[in-house]
Amino acid sequence: MRPRMDKTFNPQNIETQLYQEWEEKGYFKPSGKGEAYSIMIPPPNVTGSLHMGHAFQDTIMDTLIRYKRMDGNNTLWQVGTDHAGIATQMVVERKLANEEGKTRHELGRDEFIKRIWDWKAESGGTITKQLRRLGASVDWDRERFTMDDGLSEAVKEVFVRLYQDDLIYRGKRLVNWDPKLHTAISDLEVENKDKKGNMWHLRYPLADGVTTKDGKDYLVVATTRPETMLGDTGVAVNPDDERYQDLIGKEVILPLVNRRIPIVADEHADMEKGTGCVKITPAHDFNDNEVGKRHQLPMINIFSKDAAILPNGEGYTFDGKELSLDAPIPADLHNLDRFEARKAIVASFEAAGLLEGIEDNAMTVPYGDRSGVVIEPLLTDQWYVRVAPLAEPAKKAVEDGEIQFVPKQYENMYFSWMNDIQDWCISRQLWWGHRIPAWYDAEGNVYVGRDEAEVRRENNLADDVSLSQDEDVLDTWFSSALWTFSTLGWPENTEDMQVFHPSNTLVTGFDIIFFWVARMIMMTMHFIKDENGKSQVPFKTVYVTGLIRDEHGDKMSKSKGNVLDPIDMIDGIDLETLVQKRTGNLMQPQLAQKIEKNTRKTFPGGIEAHGTDALRFTLAAMASTGRDINWDMNRLEGYRNFCNKLWNASRYVLMNTEEHDCGANGGDMQFSLADRWIQGQLHKTIKQVRQHLDAYRFDLAANTLYEFTWNQFCDWYLELTKPVLFKGNEAQQRATRKTLVSTLETLLRLMHPLMPYITETIWRNVAPLANIDGDSIMLQSYPAFDESLVNQQAIDDLEWLKQFVVGIRNIRGEMDISPSKPLSVLVKNASGEHQRRMDENLTFLQAMAKLDEITVLAAGEKGPASSTALVGDMEILVPMAGLIDKDAELARITKALDKAEKDFARTQGKLSNEKFVSNAPEAVINKEREKLEEFRLAMEKLKEQKATIESL
RNA sequence: GGGCGCUUAGCUCAGUUGGGAGAGCAUCGCCCUUACAAGGCGAGGGUCACUGGUUCAAGUCCAGUAGCGCCCA
């Protein structure tokens, strides 16, 4: 297919069609040839849709993959999605409620899971469809899903082996409990919000007639959660706090429940804060839990799974054993929700005269990001991975440079987490996920195995022993942690494992270094060994991206209504639809008005279509050093214009080469200075772009391409081909046509990884002219730098030509002489080199500066009163007669002279500094001397010129 | 409180081993010149957050201050 090229660039007309063709023809598959290069996509949430962060990361991954593919590697970009336990379960639950008015419990577990699979088949492909719009060259035939058979097999295998290695255990510990969803959740799913709350000061009477230093028979503890006092098992004071020294080891009588609890000394108590006394509730607060552990206080759980008050506190020791301890709770509190209980307890304290006071208090409260309710730290039975032993090799791999982070400072973040690592709670009280491969008998003994039959066999359990499988499923991150190898067919030792593992580059956000990156490293190094038994790393480089924020630097979020959808930037969206999209389905509908107002203000005309290539190029251009990006629509528009520029430049090339002899089959060719120059510039560009891509500096790569394309190729080279194509002889035309075609063809290949669609479209038109027979630019080789094609003489000559042309354009601009008015100019002090350059490039000079004649003045000849420009030590004179305004010219000269004088003075100052001359390197000094001479010359000429004009 | 990062033109950002401050957009002139008005040609615009130090020379290296952001507690 050779696409047509309209006058303006219309991305909609080309993108989808090209992508389908690429996919159908299997261009995204590994070639099977060359050195392997693989990237494993961070699997997006199957319920999700593409956001700017995905677009950013996917652009970078695709750029790398396309670059390596063209450069001859056997490339695999592995794609897939994760099953997103909670999110997916909730989506289907909601659907079930809306459509059938049923809960999942009414449906039953098996039927509900079946419904999830139905949903997935129907609606689970949103994000992968969007990924296609971005041009992502992933191998779709290998698409994986964390719940599919192969990956589930890997999950089971890993669980069983870790258990056998004593790296997985079951225990009763504190977790982030979501009282609405009835499951443990990970820290990542907890949103900490700053809230205004209260600090209650409660009196705890001292036992045994003890009094404080100032004679009081009670202590005052300050707390933000009075309701948890029912589970207090201690009061802590700071060991250095003189106020309470005598009381350490004594006891208080816990009000309402009349339990004696000890006063302990612990650093956790902050002398500056409140009264310096804190209540310790080890079963309901993470900090208190640590304190309790240090002082061997019992844990007393007072909450049900709904976070309502129990009739009796449940006591446990820190090794999870039940404690027979009497912790009754007053009957009027039973079954009260935690916030109701708070009111009731505060009221009771007040009634008993034990409420010392209430203060306002700013605090951070954890909310479940899915349920929106306050998370309760709760003691529950969960499965844990013992992480410390796994962390050691994982740390070492980064220390030794086996895995490198780009940018490097993120290694600190990695180490800080790995050095203070907590065991990982991997079980979730959900239905959707990998069911934990553990079975219990009637006595509560636990057996772990790949299936029930294996459990019976391994443990000699008769068929009549009844076993029931653990109801819980595994954290989604557990299966994600296996992603790099489970997707390649592990536990089978597949050929893919041998070829594509370890993968090369992981592209991800800094926010999941802990949750995902570190865990992948640990899991991979534990399970995957090379032929010598050495642990393999999952990837060699981790490229960490920053966050994409809105134009004011605010995080994009639904509730702020500042989310930008990458697809909207590609296809465009009208204002009304955008407003609807941003204000619909809000958790807090009262925000709608404000969001609407802001949206109308920011996007009065909606968002125009910019196309995928412009979006990708913008993302690449803004991808510097892993820091956050403040999204700028103006940049996007600028790069859309850039696409249009490339498009039209290509049209120019095609118009002048199609149906002409472009020298593809030889013939006489006489290359112009411009031809030789642009080839050199192109190769310098190739070298730089490769360097930048290799260094993950996509911003610099994009800038280099932009600069070459617009400022060299379009602004100078294309203009310089016009005189040749209009007036040159056959050999000159043939040479220039050949250069036009080959430069553009190479440039397109160089750009392709960043802008796949536009380059493919143009390339298919250009390639035949260069005698290249290929179906797709994707499969062509990436341009290689050839130093022999960089012609320094041509570069110097063309720089001279530019100076000449710009000098005249300058005069035109400042003197208001129309660019269309031809000028005759004179040159003074034209040495041999200047003369040669003029002789060789007269046509170029005439065309580019719109000149009639150039007259060379003899030595000593003054010439008429003129406005002048300098090219090195040569002076160009544009005669003033009838053209130039005396005052304007004087103003222009004065300004230029000022600048020259300043430059001269500064340079002279440097050179007359004895210390500079004796310390600075020779090259620097020489450069300064050259500059001085240049400025001196300019001053001289300008003064002379000024005098001439003044005397008129 | 500990750690990391940021502060450069009106806006969004580059600035490699220290050696004449850059880009895009925006602004101001002139131009519908047969690739492109999503364009061409030209111009203006910066105490490189602040203070001190090292150096012949600092946006760049060091120390401190202020503001902002992130991670951890």
PDB file of N, CA and C in Angstrom, chain A residues 15-91:
ATOM      1  N   GLU A  15      -3.347   6.324  10.575  1.00  0.00           N
ATOM      2  CA  GLU A  15      -2.850   5.560  11.721  1.00  0.00           C
ATOM      3  C   GLU A  15      -3.439   4.158  11.867  1.00  0.00           C
ATOM      4  N   THR A  16      -4.765   4.101  12.010  1.00  0.00           N
ATOM      5  CA  THR A  16      -5.386   2.820  12.327  1.00  0.00           C
ATOM      6  C   THR A  16      -5.098   1.777  11.257  1.00  0.00           C
ATOM      7  N   GLN A  17      -5.194   2.239  10.027  1.00  0.00           N
ATOM      8  CA  GLN A  17      -4.967   1.361   8.885  1.00  0.00           C
ATOM      9  C   GLN A  17      -3.560   0.753   8.913  1.00  0.00           C
ATOM     10  N   LEU A  18      -2.573   1.618   9.165  1.00  0.00           N
ATOM     11  CA  LEU A  18      -1.195   1.131   9.183  1.00  0.00           C
ATOM     12  C   LEU A  18      -0.995   0.130  10.311  1.00  0.00           C
ATOM     13  N   TYR A  19      -1.554   0.452  11.468  1.00  0.00           N
ATOM     14  CA  TYR A  19      -1.340  -0.429  12.605  1.00  0.00           C
ATOM     15  C   TYR A  19      -1.890  -1.818  12.323  1.00  0.00           C
ATOM     16  N   GLN A  20      -3.103  -1.854  11.762  1.00  0.00           N
ATOM     17  CA  GLN A  20      -3.708  -3.151  11.445  1.00  0.00           C
ATOM     18  C   GLN A  20      -2.815  -3.955  10.506  1.00  0.00           C
ATOM     19  N   GLU A  21      -2.289  -3.251   9.540  1.00  0.00           N
ATOM     20  CA  GLU A  21      -1.430  -3.935   8.576  1.00  0.00           C
ATOM     21  C   GLU A  21      -0.179  -4.493   9.257  1.00  0.00           C
ATOM     22  N   TRP A  22       0.455  -3.669  10.074  1.00  0.00           N
ATOM     23  CA  TRP A  22       1.652  -4.129  10.795  1.00  0.00           C
ATOM     24  C   TRP A  22       1.331  -5.380  11.611  1.00  0.00           C
ATOM     25  N   GLU A  23       0.210  -5.295  12.332  1.00  0.00           N
ATOM     26  CA  GLU A  23      -0.140  -6.397  13.223  1.00  0.00           C
ATOM     27  C   GLU A  23      -0.444  -7.663  12.422  1.00  0.00           C
ATOM     28  N   GLU A  24      -1.256  -7.495  11.367  1.00  0.00           N
ATOM     29  CA  GLU A  24      -1.637  -8.663  10.563  1.00  0.00           C
ATOM     30  C   GLU A  24      -0.432  -9.340   9.922  1.00  0.00           C
ATOM     31  N   LYS A  25       0.504  -8.529   9.495  1.00  0.00           N
ATOM     32  CA  LYS A  25       1.654  -9.119   8.804  1.00  0.00           C
ATOM     33  C   LYS A  25       2.705  -9.660   9.750  1.00  0.00           C
ATOM     34  N   GLY A  26       2.463  -9.505  11.050  1.00  0.00           N
ATOM     35  CA  GLY A  26       3.369 -10.123  12.028  1.00  0.00           C
ATOM     36  C   GLY A  26       4.687  -9.387  12.198  1.00  0.00           C
ATOM     37  N   TYR A  27       4.697  -8.086  11.896  1.00  0.00           N
ATOM     38  CA  TYR A  27       5.949  -7.323  12.013  1.00  0.00           C
ATOM     39  C   TYR A  27       6.435  -7.158  13.455  1.00  0.00           C
ATOM     40  N   PHE A  28       5.517  -7.383  14.400  1.00  0.00           N
ATOM     41  CA  PHE A  28       5.892  -7.139  15.802  1.00  0.00           C
ATOM     42  C   PHE A  28       6.561  -8.355  16.446  1.00  0.00           C
ATOM     43  N   LYS A  29       6.551  -9.437  15.714  1.00  0.00           N
ATOM     44  CA  LYS A  29       7.105 -10.662  16.301  1.00  0.00           C
ATOM     45  C   LYS A  29       8.626 -10.644  16.288  1.00  0.00           C
ATOM     46  N   PRO A  30       9.221 -11.380  17.219  1.00  0.00           N
ATOM     47  CA  PRO A  30      10.684 -11.497  17.188  1.00  0.00           C
ATOM     48  C   PRO A  30      11.126 -12.057  15.842  1.00  0.00           C
ATOM     49  N   SER A  31      12.227 -11.544  15.334  1.00  0.00           N
ATOM     50  CA  SER A  31      12.681 -11.972  14.018  1.00  0.00           C
ATOM     51  C   SER A  31      13.353 -13.329  14.069  1.00  0.00           C
ATOM     52  N   GLY A  32      13.795 -13.706  15.274  1.00  0.00           N
ATOM     53  CA  GLY A  32      14.539 -14.954  15.385  1.00  0.00           C
ATOM     54  C   GLY A  32      15.992 -14.817  14.976  1.00  0.00           C
ATOM     55  N   LYS A  33      16.358 -13.581  14.580  1.00  0.00           N
ATOM     56  CA  LYS A  33      17.748 -13.366  14.166  1.00  0.00           C
ATOM     57  C   LYS A  33      18.377 -12.259  15.009  1.00  0.00           C
ATOM     58  N   GLY A  34      19.667 -12.389  15.233  1.00  0.00           N
ATOM     59  CA  GLY A  34      20.370 -11.333  15.941  1.00  0.00           C
ATOM     60  C   GLY A  34      20.306 -11.503  17.447  1.00  0.00           C
ATOM     61  N   GLU A  35      20.986 -10.603  18.126  1.00  0.00           N
ATOM     62  CA  GLU A  35      21.045 -10.649  19.575  1.00  0.00           C
ATOM     63  C   GLU A  35      19.661 -10.344  20.144  1.00  0.00           C
ATOM     64  N   ALA A  36      19.288 -11.057  21.202  1.00  0.00           N
ATOM     65  CA  ALA A  36      17.953 -10.850  21.760  1.00  0.00           C
ATOM     66  C   ALA A  36      17.869  -9.520  22.498  1.00  0.00           C
ATOM     67  N   TYR A  37      16.712  -8.895  22.390  1.00  0.00           N
ATOM     68  CA  TYR A  37      16.430  -7.692  23.173  1.00  0.00           C
ATOM     69  C   TYR A  37      14.965  -7.770  23.578  1.00  0.00           C
ATOM     70  N   SER A  38      14.705  -7.742  24.879  1.00  0.00           N
ATOM     71  CA  SER A  38      13.308  -7.882  25.278  1.00  0.00           C
ATOM     72  C   SER A  38      12.902  -6.885  26.345  1.00  0.00           C
ATOM     73  N   ILE A  39      11.663  -6.506  26.277  1.00  0.00           N
ATOM     74  CA  ILE A  39      11.052  -5.625  27.275  1.00  0.00           C
ATOM     75  C   ILE A  39       9.746  -6.273  27.707  1.00  0.00           C
ATOM     76  N   MET A  40       9.533  -6.325  29.007  1.00  0.00           N
ATOM     77  CA  MET A  40       8.275  -6.832  29.542  1.00  0.00           C
ATOM     78  C   MET A  40       7.440  -5.631  29.945  1.00  0.00           C
ATOM     79  N   ILE A  41       6.284  -5.508  29.373  1.00  0.00           N
ATOM     80  CA  ILE A  41       5.447  -4.346  29.700  1.00  0.00           C
ATOM     81  C   ILE A  41       4.982  -4.461  31.153  1.00  0.00           C
ATOM     82  N   PRO A  42       4.974  -3.370  31.892  1.00  0.00           N
ATOM     83  CA  PRO A  42       4.311  -3.430  33.196  1.00  0.00           C
ATOM     84  C   PRO A  42       2.833  -3.690  32.933  1.00  0.00           C
ATOM     85  N   PRO A  43       2.327  -4.845  33.347  1.00  0.00           N
ATOM     86  CA  PRO A  43       0.962  -5.203  32.938  1.00  0.00           C
ATOM     87  C   PRO A  43      -0.056  -4.221  33.507  1.00  0.00           C
ATOM     88  N   PRO A  44      -0.804  -3.543  32.664  1.00  0.00           N
ATOM     89  CA  PRO A  44      -1.809  -2.641  33.188  1.00  0.00           C
ATOM     90  C   PRO A  44      -2.989  -3.427  33.746  1.00  0.00           C
ATOM     91  N   ASN A  45      -3.712  -2.800  34.625  1.00  0.00           N
ATOM     92  CA  ASN A  45      -4.945  -3.298  35.221  1.00  0.00           C
ATOM     93  C   ASN A  45      -5.965  -3.592  34.118  1.00  0.00           C
ATOM     94  N   VAL A  46      -6.505  -4.791  34.120  1.00  0.00           N
ATOM     95  CA  VAL A  46      -7.405  -5.203  33.040  1.00  0.00           C
ATOM     96  C   VAL A  46      -8.690  -4.356  33.004  1.00  0.00           C
ATOM     97  N   THR A  47      -9.042  -3.749  34.129  1.00  0.00           N
ATOM     98  CA  THR A  47     -10.241  -2.903  34.134  1.00  0.00           C
ATOM     99  C   THR A  47      -9.909  -1.477  33.727  1.00  0.00           C
ATOM    100  N   GLY A  48      -8.618  -1.204  33.542  1.00  0.00           N
ATOM    101  CA  GLY A  48      -8.192   0.184  33.383  1.00  0.00           C
ATOM    102  C   GLY A  48      -8.362   0.719  31.986  1.00  0.00           C
ATOM    103  N   SER A  49      -8.115   2.015  31.870  1.00  0.00           N
ATOM    104  CA  SER A  49      -8.002   2.600  30.546  1.00  0.00           C
ATOM    105  C   SER A  49      -6.731   3.449  30.539  1.00  0.00           C
ATOM    106  N   LEU A  50      -6.292   3.720  29.356  1.00  0.00           N
ATOM    107  CA  LEU A  50      -4.985   4.336  29.172  1.00  0.00           C
ATOM    108  C   LEU A  50      -4.949   5.745  29.762  1.00  0.00           C
ATOM    109  N   HIS A  51      -3.963   6.017  30.598  1.00  0.00           N
ATOM    110  CA  HIS A  51      -3.776   7.398  31.054  1.00  0.00           C
ATOM    111  C   HIS A  51      -2.429   7.905  30.566  1.00  0.00           C
ATOM    112  N   MET A  52      -2.121   9.140  30.918  1.00  0.00           N
ATOM    113  CA  MET A  52      -0.909   9.757  30.384  1.00  0.00           C
ATOM    114  C   MET A  52       0.362   9.005  30.801  1.00  0.00           C
ATOM    115  N   GLY A  53       0.321   8.448  32.015  1.00  0.00           N
ATOM    116  CA  GLY A  53       1.482   7.694  32.470  1.00  0.00           C
ATOM    117  C   GLY A  53       1.742   6.486  31.583  1.00  0.00           C
ATOM    118  N   HIS A  54       0.677   5.774  31.217  1.00  0.00           N
ATOM    119  CA  HIS A  54       0.839   4.651  30.287  1.00  0.00           C
ATOM    120  C   HIS A  54       1.391   5.156  28.962  1.00  0.00           C
ATOM    121  N   ALA A  55       0.768   6.210  28.452  1.00  0.00           N
ATOM    122  CA  ALA A  55       1.177   6.716  27.140  1.00  0.00           C
ATOM    123  C   ALA A  55       2.660   7.055  27.153  1.00  0.00           C
ATOM    124  N   PHE A  56       3.089   7.644  28.241  1.00  0.00           N
ATOM    125  CA  PHE A  56       4.480   8.048  28.390  1.00  0.00           C
ATOM    126  C   PHE A  56       5.406   6.823  28.385  1.00  0.00           C
ATOM    127  N   GLN A  57       5.084   5.887  29.255  1.00  0.00           N
ATOM    128  CA  GLN A  57       5.947   4.710  29.361  1.00  0.00           C
ATOM    129  C   GLN A  57       5.905   3.861  28.093  1.00  0.00           C
ATOM    130  N   ASP A  58       4.714   3.731  27.523  1.00  0.00           N
ATOM    131  CA  ASP A  58       4.596   2.902  26.329  1.00  0.00           C
ATOM    132  C   ASP A  58       5.331   3.529  25.148  1.00  0.00           C
ATOM    133  N   THR A  59       5.314   4.852  25.098  1.00  0.00           N
ATOM    134  CA  THR A  59       6.073   5.533  24.042  1.00  0.00           C
ATOM    135  C   THR A  59       7.557   5.223  24.165  1.00  0.00           C
ATOM    136  N   ILE A  60       8.040   5.273  25.381  1.00  0.00           N
ATOM    137  CA  ILE A  60       9.463   5.007  25.591  1.00  0.00           C
ATOM    138  C   ILE A  60       9.796   3.561  25.251  1.00  0.00           C
ATOM    139  N   MET A  61       8.943   2.648  25.712  1.00  0.00           N
ATOM    140  CA  MET A  61       9.205   1.238  25.411  1.00  0.00           C
ATOM    141  C   MET A  61       9.163   0.989  23.904  1.00  0.00           C
ATOM    142  N   ASP A  62       8.180   1.569  23.242  1.00  0.00           N
ATOM    143  CA  ASP A  62       8.060   1.317  21.811  1.00  0.00           C
ATOM    144  C   ASP A  62       9.229   1.926  21.051  1.00  0.00           C
ATOM    145  N   THR A  63       9.675   3.074  21.514  1.00  0.00           N
ATOM    146  CA  THR A  63      10.827   3.708  20.880  1.00  0.00           C
ATOM    147  C   THR A  63      12.051   2.798  20.987  1.00  0.00           C
ATOM    148  N   LEU A  64      12.267   2.267  22.178  1.00  0.00           N
ATOM    149  CA  LEU A  64      13.407   1.369  22.370  1.00  0.00           C
ATOM    150  C   LEU A  64      13.267   0.121  21.506  1.00  0.00           C
ATOM    151  N   ILE A  65      12.077  -0.453  21.517  1.00  0.00           N
ATOM    152  CA  ILE A  65      11.862  -1.693  20.781  1.00  0.00           C
ATOM    153  C   ILE A  65      12.033  -1.475  19.273  1.00  0.00           C
ATOM    154  N   ARG A  66      11.451  -0.411  18.765  1.00  0.00           N
ATOM    155  CA  ARG A  66      11.565  -0.175  17.330  1.00  0.00           C
ATOM    156  C   ARG A  66      13.018   0.119  16.936  1.00  0.00           C
ATOM    157  N   TYR A  67      13.685   0.858  17.790  1.00  0.00           N
ATOM    158  CA  TYR A  67      15.104   1.151  17.544  1.00  0.00           C
ATOM    159  C   TYR A  67      15.912  -0.150  17.478  1.00  0.00           C
ATOM    160  N   LYS A  68      15.737  -0.991  18.482  1.00  0.00           N
ATOM    161  CA  LYS A  68      16.510  -2.232  18.536  1.00  0.00           C
ATOM    162  C   LYS A  68      16.108  -3.187  17.416  1.00  0.00           C
ATOM    163  N   ARG A  69      14.832  -3.202  17.101  1.00  0.00           N
ATOM    164  CA  ARG A  69      14.372  -4.092  16.026  1.00  0.00           C
ATOM    165  C   ARG A  69      15.032  -3.686  14.720  1.00  0.00           C
ATOM    166  N   MET A  70      15.006  -2.373  14.434  1.00  0.00           N
ATOM    167  CA  MET A  70      15.617  -1.892  13.194  1.00  0.00           C
ATOM    168  C   MET A  70      17.128  -2.088  13.215  1.00  0.00           C
ATOM    169  N   ASP A  71      17.682  -2.074  14.408  1.00  0.00           N
ATOM    170  CA  ASP A  71      19.129  -2.191  14.525  1.00  0.00           C
ATOM    171  C   ASP A  71      19.599  -3.640  14.496  1.00  0.00           C
ATOM    172  N   GLY A  72      18.679  -4.549  14.171  1.00  0.00           N
ATOM    173  CA  GLY A  72      19.098  -5.922  13.919  1.00  0.00           C
ATOM    174  C   GLY A  72      18.938  -6.878  15.086  1.00  0.00           C
ATOM    175  N   ASN A  73      18.290  -6.427  16.163  1.00  0.00           N
ATOM    176  CA  ASN A  73      18.107  -7.332  17.296  1.00  0.00           C
ATOM    177  C   ASN A  73      16.887  -8.219  17.108  1.00  0.00           C
ATOM    178  N   ASN A  74      16.928  -9.328  17.820  1.00  0.00           N
ATOM    179  CA  ASN A  74      15.786 -10.234  17.883  1.00  0.00           C
ATOM    180  C   ASN A  74      14.905  -9.727  19.026  1.00  0.00           C
ATOM    181  N   THR A  75      13.931  -8.881  18.688  1.00  0.00           N
ATOM    182  CA  THR A  75      13.237  -8.136  19.734  1.00  0.00           C
ATOM    183  C   THR A  75      11.893  -8.734  20.114  1.00  0.00           C
ATOM    184  N   LEU A  76      11.674  -8.733  21.413  1.00  0.00           N
ATOM    185  CA  LEU A  76      10.367  -9.131  21.936  1.00  0.00           C
ATOM    186  C   LEU A  76       9.869  -8.067  22.900  1.00  0.00           C
ATOM    187  N   TRP A  77       8.683  -7.553  22.608  1.00  0.00           N
ATOM    188  CA  TRP A  77       8.014  -6.715  23.594  1.00  0.00           C
ATOM    189  C   TRP A  77       6.819  -7.531  24.072  1.00  0.00           C
ATOM    190  N   GLN A  78       6.925  -8.013  25.299  1.00  0.00           N
ATOM    191  CA  GLN A  78       5.914  -8.898  25.867  1.00  0.00           C
ATOM    192  C   GLN A  78       4.775  -8.081  26.457  1.00  0.00           C
ATOM    193  N   VAL A  79       3.552  -8.388  26.062  1.00  0.00           N
ATOM    194  CA  VAL A  79       2.406  -7.602  26.491  1.00  0.00           C
ATOM    195  C   VAL A  79       1.456  -8.435  27.347  1.00  0.00           C
ATOM    196  N   GLY A  80       0.617  -7.759  28.087  1.00  0.00           N
ATOM    197  CA  GLY A  80      -0.390  -8.462  28.873  1.00  0.00           C
ATOM    198  C   GLY A  80      -1.010  -7.540  29.906  1.00  0.00           C
ATOM    199  N   THR A  81      -1.972  -8.086  30.645  1.00  0.00           N
ATOM    200  CA  THR A  81      -2.643  -7.295  31.673  1.00  0.00           C
ATOM    201  C   THR A  81      -2.662  -8.089  32.967  1.00  0.00           C
ATOM    202  N   ASP A  82      -2.855  -7.385  34.084  1.00  0.00           N
ATOM    203  CA  ASP A  82      -3.010  -8.122  35.338  1.00  0.00           C
ATOM    204  C   ASP A  82      -4.481  -8.164  35.739  1.00  0.00           C
ATOM    205  N   HIS A  83      -4.809  -9.094  36.618  1.00  0.00           N
ATOM    206  CA  HIS A  83      -6.217  -9.370  36.885  1.00  0.00           C
ATOM    207  C   HIS A  83      -6.834  -8.437  37.917  1.00  0.00           C
ATOM    208  N   ALA A  84      -6.011  -7.595  38.561  1.00  0.00           N
ATOM    209  CA  ALA A  84      -6.497  -6.531  39.437  1.00  0.00           C
ATOM    210  C   ALA A  84      -7.607  -6.992  40.372  1.00  0.00           C
ATOM    211  N   GLY A  85      -7.238  -7.860  41.303  1.00  0.00           N
ATOM    212  CA  GLY A  85      -8.201  -8.490  42.203  1.00  0.00           C
ATOM    213  C   GLY A  85      -9.388  -7.640  42.632  1.00  0.00           C
ATOM    214  N   ILE A  86      -9.143  -6.635  43.450  1.00  0.00           N
ATOM    215  CA  ILE A  86     -10.257  -5.856  43.995  1.00  0.00           C
ATOM    216  C   ILE A  86     -11.005  -5.113  42.904  1.00  0.00           C
ATOM    217  N   ALA A  87     -10.237  -4.438  42.045  1.00  0.00           N
ATOM    218  CA  ALA A  87     -10.868  -3.574  41.051  1.00  0.00           C
ATOM    219  C   ALA A  87     -11.828  -4.372  40.177  1.00  0.00           C
ATOM    220  N   THR A  88     -11.357  -5.512  39.702  1.00  0.00           N
ATOM    221  CA  THR A  88     -12.190  -6.306  38.809  1.00  0.00           C
ATOM    222  C   THR A  88     -13.405  -6.867  39.534  1.00  0.00           C
ATOM    223  N   GLN A  89     -13.162  -7.379  40.721  1.00  0.00           N
ATOM    224  CA  GLN A  89     -14.270  -7.920  41.493  1.00  0.00           C
ATOM    225  C   GLN A  89     -15.352  -6.863  41.697  1.00  0.00           C
ATOM    226  N   MET A  90     -14.919  -5.637  41.977  1.00  0.00           N
ATOM    227  CA  MET A  90     -15.886  -4.566  42.218  1.00  0.00           C
ATOM    228  C   MET A  90     -16.649  -4.183  40.951  1.00  0.00           C
ATOM    229  N   VAL A  91     -15.930  -4.148  39.831  1.00  0.00           N
ATOM    230  CA  VAL A  91     -16.598  -3.810  38.573  1.00  0.00           C
ATOM    231  C   VAL A  91     -17.731  -4.792  38.305  1.00  0.00           C
TER     232      VAL A  91
END
